PDB file of C-alpha atoms in Angstrom:
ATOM      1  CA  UNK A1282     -13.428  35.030  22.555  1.00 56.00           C
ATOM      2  CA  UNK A1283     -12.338  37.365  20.064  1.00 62.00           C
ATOM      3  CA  UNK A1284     -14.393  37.794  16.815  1.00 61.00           C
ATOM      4  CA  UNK A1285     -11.325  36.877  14.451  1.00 86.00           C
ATOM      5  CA  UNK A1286     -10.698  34.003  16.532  1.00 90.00           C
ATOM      6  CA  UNK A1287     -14.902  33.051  16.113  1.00 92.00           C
ATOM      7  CA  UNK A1288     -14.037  33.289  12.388  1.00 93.00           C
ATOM      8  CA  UNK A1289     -11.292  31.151  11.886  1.00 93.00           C
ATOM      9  CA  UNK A1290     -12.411  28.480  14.313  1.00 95.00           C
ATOM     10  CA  UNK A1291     -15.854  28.519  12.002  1.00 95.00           C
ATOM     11  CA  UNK A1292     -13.624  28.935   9.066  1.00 95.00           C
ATOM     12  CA  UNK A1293     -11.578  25.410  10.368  1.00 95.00           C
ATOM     13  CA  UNK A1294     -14.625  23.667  10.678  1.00 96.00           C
ATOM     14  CA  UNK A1295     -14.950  23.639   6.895  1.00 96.00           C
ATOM     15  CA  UNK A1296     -12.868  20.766   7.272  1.00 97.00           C
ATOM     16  CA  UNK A1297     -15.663  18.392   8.462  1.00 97.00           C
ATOM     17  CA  UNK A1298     -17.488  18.825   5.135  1.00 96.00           C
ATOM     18  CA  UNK A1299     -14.471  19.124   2.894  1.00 96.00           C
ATOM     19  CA  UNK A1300     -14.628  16.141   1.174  1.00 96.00           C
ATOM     20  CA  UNK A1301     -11.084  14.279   0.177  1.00 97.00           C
ATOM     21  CA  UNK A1302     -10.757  14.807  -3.666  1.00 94.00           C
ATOM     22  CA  UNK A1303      -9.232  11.476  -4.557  1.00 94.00           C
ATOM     23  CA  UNK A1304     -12.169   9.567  -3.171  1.00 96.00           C
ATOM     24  CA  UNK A1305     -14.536  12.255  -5.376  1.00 95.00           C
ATOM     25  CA  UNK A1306     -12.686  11.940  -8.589  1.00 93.00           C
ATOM     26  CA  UNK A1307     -13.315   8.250  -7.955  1.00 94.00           C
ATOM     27  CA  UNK A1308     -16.728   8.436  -7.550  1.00 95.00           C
ATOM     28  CA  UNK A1309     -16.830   6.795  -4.057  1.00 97.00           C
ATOM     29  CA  UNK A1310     -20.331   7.046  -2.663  1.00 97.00           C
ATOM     30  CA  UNK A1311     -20.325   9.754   1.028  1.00 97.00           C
ATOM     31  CA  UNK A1312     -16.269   9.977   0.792  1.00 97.00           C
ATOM     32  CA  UNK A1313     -15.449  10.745   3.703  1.00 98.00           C
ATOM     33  CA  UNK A1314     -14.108  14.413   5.000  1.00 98.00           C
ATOM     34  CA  UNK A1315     -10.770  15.905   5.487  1.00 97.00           C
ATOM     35  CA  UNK A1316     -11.177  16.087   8.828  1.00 98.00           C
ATOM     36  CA  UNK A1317     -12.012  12.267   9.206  1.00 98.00           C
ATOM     37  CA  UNK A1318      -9.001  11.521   7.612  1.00 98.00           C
ATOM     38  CA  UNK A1319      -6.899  13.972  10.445  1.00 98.00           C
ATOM     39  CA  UNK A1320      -8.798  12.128  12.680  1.00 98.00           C
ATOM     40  CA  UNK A1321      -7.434   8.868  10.994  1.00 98.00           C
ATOM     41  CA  UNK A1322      -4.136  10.138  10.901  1.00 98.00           C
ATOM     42  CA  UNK A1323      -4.271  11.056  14.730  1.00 98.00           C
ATOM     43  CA  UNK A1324      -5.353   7.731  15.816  1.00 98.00           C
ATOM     44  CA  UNK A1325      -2.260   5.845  14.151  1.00 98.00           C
ATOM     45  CA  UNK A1326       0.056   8.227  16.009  1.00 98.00           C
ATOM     46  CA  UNK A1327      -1.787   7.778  18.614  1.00 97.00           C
ATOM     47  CA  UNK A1328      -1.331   3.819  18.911  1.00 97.00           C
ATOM     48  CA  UNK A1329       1.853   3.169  16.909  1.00 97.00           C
ATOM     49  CA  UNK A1330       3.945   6.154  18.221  1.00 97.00           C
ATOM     50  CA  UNK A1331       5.896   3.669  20.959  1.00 95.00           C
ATOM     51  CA  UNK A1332       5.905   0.796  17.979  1.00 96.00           C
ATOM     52  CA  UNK A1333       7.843   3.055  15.461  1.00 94.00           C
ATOM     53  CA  UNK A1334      11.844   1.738  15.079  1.00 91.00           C
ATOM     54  CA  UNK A1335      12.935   5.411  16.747  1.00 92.00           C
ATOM     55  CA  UNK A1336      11.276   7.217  19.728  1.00 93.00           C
ATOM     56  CA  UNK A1337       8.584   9.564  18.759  1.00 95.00           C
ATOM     57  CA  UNK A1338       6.896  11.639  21.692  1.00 96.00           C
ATOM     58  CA  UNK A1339       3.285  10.169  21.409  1.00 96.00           C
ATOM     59  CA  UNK A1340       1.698  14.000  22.356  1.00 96.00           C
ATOM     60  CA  UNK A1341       3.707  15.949  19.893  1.00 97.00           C
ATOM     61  CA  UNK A1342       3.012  13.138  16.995  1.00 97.00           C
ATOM     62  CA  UNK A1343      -0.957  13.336  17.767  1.00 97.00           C
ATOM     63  CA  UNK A1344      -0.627  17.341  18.151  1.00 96.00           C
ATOM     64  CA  UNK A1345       1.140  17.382  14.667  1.00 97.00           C
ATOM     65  CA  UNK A1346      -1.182  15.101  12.858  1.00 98.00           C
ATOM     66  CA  UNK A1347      -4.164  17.273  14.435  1.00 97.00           C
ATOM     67  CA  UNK A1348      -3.034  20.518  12.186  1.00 96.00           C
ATOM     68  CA  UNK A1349      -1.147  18.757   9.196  1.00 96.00           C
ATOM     69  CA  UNK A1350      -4.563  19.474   7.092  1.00 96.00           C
ATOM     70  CA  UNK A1351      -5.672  22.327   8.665  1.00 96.00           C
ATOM     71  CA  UNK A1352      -4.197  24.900   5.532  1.00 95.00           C
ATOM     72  CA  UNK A1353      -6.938  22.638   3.562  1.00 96.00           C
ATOM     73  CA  UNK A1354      -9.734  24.498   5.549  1.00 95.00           C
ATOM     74  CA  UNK A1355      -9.260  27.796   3.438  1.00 94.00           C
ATOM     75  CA  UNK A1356      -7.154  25.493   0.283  1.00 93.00           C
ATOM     76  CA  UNK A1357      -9.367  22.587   0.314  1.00 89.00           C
ATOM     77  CA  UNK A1358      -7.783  19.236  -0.819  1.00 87.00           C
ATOM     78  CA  UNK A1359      -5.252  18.882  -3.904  1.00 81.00           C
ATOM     79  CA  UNK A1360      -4.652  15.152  -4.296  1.00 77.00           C
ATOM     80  CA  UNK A1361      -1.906  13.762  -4.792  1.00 77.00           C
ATOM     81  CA  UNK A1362      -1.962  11.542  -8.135  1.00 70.00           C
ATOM     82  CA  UNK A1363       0.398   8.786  -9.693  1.00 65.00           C
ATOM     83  CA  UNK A1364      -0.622   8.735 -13.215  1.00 65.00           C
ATOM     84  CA  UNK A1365       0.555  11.357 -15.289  1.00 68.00           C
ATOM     85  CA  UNK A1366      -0.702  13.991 -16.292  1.00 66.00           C
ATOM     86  CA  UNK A1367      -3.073  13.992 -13.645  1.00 68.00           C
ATOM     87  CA  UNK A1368      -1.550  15.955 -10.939  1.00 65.00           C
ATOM     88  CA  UNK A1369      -3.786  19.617 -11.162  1.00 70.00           C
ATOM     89  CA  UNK A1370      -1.784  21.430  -8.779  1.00 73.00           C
ATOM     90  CA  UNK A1371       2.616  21.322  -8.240  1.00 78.00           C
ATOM     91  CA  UNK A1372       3.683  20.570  -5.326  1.00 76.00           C
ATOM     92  CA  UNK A1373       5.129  24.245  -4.761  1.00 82.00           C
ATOM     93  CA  UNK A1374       2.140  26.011  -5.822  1.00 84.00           C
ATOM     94  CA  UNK A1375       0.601  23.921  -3.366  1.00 82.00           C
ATOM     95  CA  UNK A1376       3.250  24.541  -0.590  1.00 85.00           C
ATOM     96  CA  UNK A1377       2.784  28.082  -0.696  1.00 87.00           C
ATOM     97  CA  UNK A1378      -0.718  28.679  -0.713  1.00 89.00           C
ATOM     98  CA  UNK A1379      -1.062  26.016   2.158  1.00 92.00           C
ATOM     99  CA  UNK A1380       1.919  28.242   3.959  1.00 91.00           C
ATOM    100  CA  UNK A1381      -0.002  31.308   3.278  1.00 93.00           C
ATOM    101  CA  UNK A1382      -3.705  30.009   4.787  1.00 93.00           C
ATOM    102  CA  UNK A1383      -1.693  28.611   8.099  1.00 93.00           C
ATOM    103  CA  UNK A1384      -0.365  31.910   8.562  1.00 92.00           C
ATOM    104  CA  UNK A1385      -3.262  33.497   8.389  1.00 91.00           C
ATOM    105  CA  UNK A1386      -5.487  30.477  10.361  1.00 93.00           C
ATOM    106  CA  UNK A1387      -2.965  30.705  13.291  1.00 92.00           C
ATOM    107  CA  UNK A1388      -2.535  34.243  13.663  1.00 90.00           C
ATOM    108  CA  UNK A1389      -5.177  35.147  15.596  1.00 89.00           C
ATOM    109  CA  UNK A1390      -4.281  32.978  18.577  1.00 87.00           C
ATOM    110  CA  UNK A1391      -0.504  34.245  18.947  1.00 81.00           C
ATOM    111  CA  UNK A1392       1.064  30.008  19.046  1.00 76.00           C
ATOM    112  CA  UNK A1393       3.716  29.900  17.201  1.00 83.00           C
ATOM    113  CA  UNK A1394       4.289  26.417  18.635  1.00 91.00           C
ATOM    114  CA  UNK A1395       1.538  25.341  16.306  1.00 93.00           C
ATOM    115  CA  UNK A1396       2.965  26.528  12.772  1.00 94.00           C
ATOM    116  CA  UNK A1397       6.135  25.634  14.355  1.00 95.00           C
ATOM    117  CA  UNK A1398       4.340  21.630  14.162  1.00 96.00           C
ATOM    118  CA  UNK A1399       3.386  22.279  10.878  1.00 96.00           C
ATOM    119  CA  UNK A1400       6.313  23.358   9.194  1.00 95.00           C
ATOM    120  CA  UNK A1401       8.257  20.557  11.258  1.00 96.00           C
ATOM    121  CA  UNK A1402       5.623  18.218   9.077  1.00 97.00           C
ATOM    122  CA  UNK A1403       6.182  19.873   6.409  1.00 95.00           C
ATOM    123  CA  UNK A1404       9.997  20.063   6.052  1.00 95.00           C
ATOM    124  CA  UNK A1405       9.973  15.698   6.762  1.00 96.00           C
ATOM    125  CA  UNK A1406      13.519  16.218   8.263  1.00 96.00           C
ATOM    126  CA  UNK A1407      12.496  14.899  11.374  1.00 97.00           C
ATOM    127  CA  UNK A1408      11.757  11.463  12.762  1.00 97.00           C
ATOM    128  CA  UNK A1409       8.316  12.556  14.501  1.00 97.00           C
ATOM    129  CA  UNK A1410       7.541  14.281  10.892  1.00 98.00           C
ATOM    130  CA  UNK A1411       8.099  11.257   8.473  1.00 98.00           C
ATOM    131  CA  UNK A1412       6.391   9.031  11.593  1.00 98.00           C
ATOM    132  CA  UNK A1413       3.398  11.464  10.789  1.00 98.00           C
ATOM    133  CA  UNK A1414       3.515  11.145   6.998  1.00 98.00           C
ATOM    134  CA  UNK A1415       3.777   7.836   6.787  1.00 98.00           C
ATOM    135  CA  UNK A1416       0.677   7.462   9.214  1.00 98.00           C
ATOM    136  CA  UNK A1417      -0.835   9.547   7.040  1.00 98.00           C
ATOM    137  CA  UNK A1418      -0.509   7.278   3.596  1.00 98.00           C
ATOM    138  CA  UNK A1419      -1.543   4.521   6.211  1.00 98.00           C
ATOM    139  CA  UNK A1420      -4.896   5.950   7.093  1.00 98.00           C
ATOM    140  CA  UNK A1421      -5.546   6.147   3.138  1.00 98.00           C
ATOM    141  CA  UNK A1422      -4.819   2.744   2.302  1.00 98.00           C
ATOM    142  CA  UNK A1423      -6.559   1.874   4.928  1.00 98.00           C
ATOM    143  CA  UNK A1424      -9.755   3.795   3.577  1.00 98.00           C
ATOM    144  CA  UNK A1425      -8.888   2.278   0.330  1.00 98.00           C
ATOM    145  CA  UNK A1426      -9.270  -0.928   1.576  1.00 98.00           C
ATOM    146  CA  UNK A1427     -12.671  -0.383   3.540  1.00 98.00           C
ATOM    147  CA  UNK A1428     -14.084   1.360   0.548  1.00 98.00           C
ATOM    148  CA  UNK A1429     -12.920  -1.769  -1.464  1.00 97.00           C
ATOM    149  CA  UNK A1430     -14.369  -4.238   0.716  1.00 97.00           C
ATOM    150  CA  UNK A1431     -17.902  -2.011   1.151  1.00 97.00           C
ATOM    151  CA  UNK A1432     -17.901  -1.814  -2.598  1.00 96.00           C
ATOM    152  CA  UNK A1433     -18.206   1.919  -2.440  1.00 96.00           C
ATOM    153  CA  UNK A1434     -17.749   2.406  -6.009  1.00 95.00           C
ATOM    154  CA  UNK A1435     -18.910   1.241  -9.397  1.00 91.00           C
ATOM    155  CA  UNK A1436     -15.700  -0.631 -11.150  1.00 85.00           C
ATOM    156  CA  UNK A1437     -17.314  -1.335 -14.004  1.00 84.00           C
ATOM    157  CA  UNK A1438     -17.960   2.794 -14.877  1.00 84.00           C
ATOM    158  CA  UNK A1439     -15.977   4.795 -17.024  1.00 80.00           C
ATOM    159  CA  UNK A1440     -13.467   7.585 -15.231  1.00 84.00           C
ATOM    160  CA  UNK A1441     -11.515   9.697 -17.214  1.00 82.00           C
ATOM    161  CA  UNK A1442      -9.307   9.893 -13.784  1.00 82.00           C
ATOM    162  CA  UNK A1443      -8.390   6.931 -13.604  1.00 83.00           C
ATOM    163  CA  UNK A1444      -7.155   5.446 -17.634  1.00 81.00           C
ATOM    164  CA  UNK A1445      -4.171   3.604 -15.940  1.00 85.00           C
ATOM    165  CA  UNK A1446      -4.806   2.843 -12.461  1.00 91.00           C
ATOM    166  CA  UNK A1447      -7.981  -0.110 -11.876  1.00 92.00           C
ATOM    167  CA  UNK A1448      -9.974  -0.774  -8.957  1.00 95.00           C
ATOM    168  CA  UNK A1449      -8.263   1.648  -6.034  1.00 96.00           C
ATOM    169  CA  UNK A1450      -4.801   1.079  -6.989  1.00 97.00           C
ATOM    170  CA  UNK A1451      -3.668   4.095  -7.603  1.00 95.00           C
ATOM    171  CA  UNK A1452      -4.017   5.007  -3.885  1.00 97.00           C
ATOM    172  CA  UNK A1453      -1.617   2.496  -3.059  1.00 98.00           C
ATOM    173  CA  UNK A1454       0.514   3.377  -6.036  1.00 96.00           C
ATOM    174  CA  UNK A1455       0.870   6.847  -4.808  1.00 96.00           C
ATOM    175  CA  UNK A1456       1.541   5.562  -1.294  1.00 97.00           C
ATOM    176  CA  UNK A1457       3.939   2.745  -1.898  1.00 98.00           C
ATOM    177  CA  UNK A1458       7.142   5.015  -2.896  1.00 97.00           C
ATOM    178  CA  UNK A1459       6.668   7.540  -0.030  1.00 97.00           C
ATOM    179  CA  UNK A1460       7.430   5.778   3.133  1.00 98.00           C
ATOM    180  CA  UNK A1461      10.166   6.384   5.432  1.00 97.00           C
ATOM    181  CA  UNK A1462       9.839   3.807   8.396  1.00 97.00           C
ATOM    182  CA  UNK A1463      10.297   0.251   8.316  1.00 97.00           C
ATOM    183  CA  UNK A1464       6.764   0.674  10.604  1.00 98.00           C
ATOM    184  CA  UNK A1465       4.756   2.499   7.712  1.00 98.00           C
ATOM    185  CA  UNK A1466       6.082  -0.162   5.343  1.00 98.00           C
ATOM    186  CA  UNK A1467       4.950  -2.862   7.178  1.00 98.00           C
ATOM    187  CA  UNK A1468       1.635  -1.929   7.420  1.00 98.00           C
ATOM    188  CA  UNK A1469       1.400  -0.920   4.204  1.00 98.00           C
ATOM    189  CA  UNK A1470       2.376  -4.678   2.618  1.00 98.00           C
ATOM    190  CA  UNK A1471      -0.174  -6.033   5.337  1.00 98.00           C
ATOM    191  CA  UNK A1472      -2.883  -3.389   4.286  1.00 98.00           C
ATOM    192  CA  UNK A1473      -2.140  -4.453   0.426  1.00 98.00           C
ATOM    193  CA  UNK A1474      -2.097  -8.196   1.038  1.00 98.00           C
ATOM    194  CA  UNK A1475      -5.883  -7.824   2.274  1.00 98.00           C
ATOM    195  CA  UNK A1476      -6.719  -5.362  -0.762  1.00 98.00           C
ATOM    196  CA  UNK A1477      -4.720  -7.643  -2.858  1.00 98.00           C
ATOM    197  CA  UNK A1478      -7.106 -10.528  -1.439  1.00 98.00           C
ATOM    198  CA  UNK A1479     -10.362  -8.459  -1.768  1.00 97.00           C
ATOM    199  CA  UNK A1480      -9.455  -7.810  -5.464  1.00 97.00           C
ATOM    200  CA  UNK A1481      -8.173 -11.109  -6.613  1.00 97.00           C
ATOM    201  CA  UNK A1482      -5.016  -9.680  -8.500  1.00 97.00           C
ATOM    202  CA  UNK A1483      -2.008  -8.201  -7.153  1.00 98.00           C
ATOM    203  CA  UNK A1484      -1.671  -4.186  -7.116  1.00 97.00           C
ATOM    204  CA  UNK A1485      -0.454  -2.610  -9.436  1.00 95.00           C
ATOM    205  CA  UNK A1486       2.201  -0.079  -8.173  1.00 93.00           C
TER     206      UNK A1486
END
């Protein structure tokens, strides 16, 4: 093993402590890592890749969802927020600094099939891509909902991150709009029914 490639794998493994921000700036007790979400994210394409309305090769979907946060290794996690004037980062200055850390993550093992993946995810042209993202918003809600049901968090506490946005809704909110299979929007309304249920209101989207 070369020393640059020692580096970067212990570099990528900054992943398992990275903790998602969205979960932090709500104050969720142990949020869970970036790299539990990939694995998350993995899982779904995993199981749902023969379920989805168009066919999606099951490897390449589990492949892609394995490196779609890997940039966040050297980046670490920008959330994506629905309330404005929230959002800390634009979604180009976060493009290109992502771009620039997977060039420099992958380039010491020579596969340009990998950052071929990612920039497939990235672009969302693609079936297999928007399968991917929308697995991805799934795994979230998904957390949402467990973190709901655990009571993870103190509702009653003041967060100057969340003015708009009550309970967890605003991870659903920033889901809800972003879907591009009939598949990921079917899960979502089931995953929101039970939240829905858990909270005793409907969501506010």
């Amino acid at each position: 093993m070369m020393t640059d490639e020692l580096d970067v794998l212990l570099e990528m493994l900054e992943l398992k402590d990275e903790r998602r921000t969205g979960w932090e700036l709500r104050n969720i007790d142990s949020p869970e890592s970036v790299a539990a979400h990939t694995w998350g994210t993995a899982t779904l394409c995993f199981l749902y890749a023969d379920q989805v309305e168009v066919e999606i090769d099951q490897q390449k979907a589990t492949t892609m969802a394995l490196i779609h946060d890997l940039a966040e290794a050297r980046t670490g996690d920008i959330a994506t927020r629905a309330e404005q004037g929230q959002q800390a980062v634009t979604a180009n200055e976060k493009e290109a600094a992502e771009r620039d850390a997977m060039d420099d993550l992958l380039e010491p093992f020579k596969n340009g099939k990998l950052l071929a993946l990612w920039e497939e995810y990235e672009a969302r042209q693609t079936p297999t891509a928007q399968f991917i993202k929308d697995m991805d918003l799934i795994d979230s809600c998904l957390q949402a909902l467990k973190y709901e049901r655990k009571g993870r968090y103190d509702e009653t506490e003041a967060n100057e991150h969340f003015s708009v946005f009550g309970n967890l809704d605003e991870f659903f909110a920033t889901a809800a709009p972003r879907f591009q299979t009939q598949l990921g929007e079917e899960l979502f309304e089931n995953i929101k029914t039970r939240y829905e249920q858990e909270i005793g209101r409907p969501c506010q989207l």
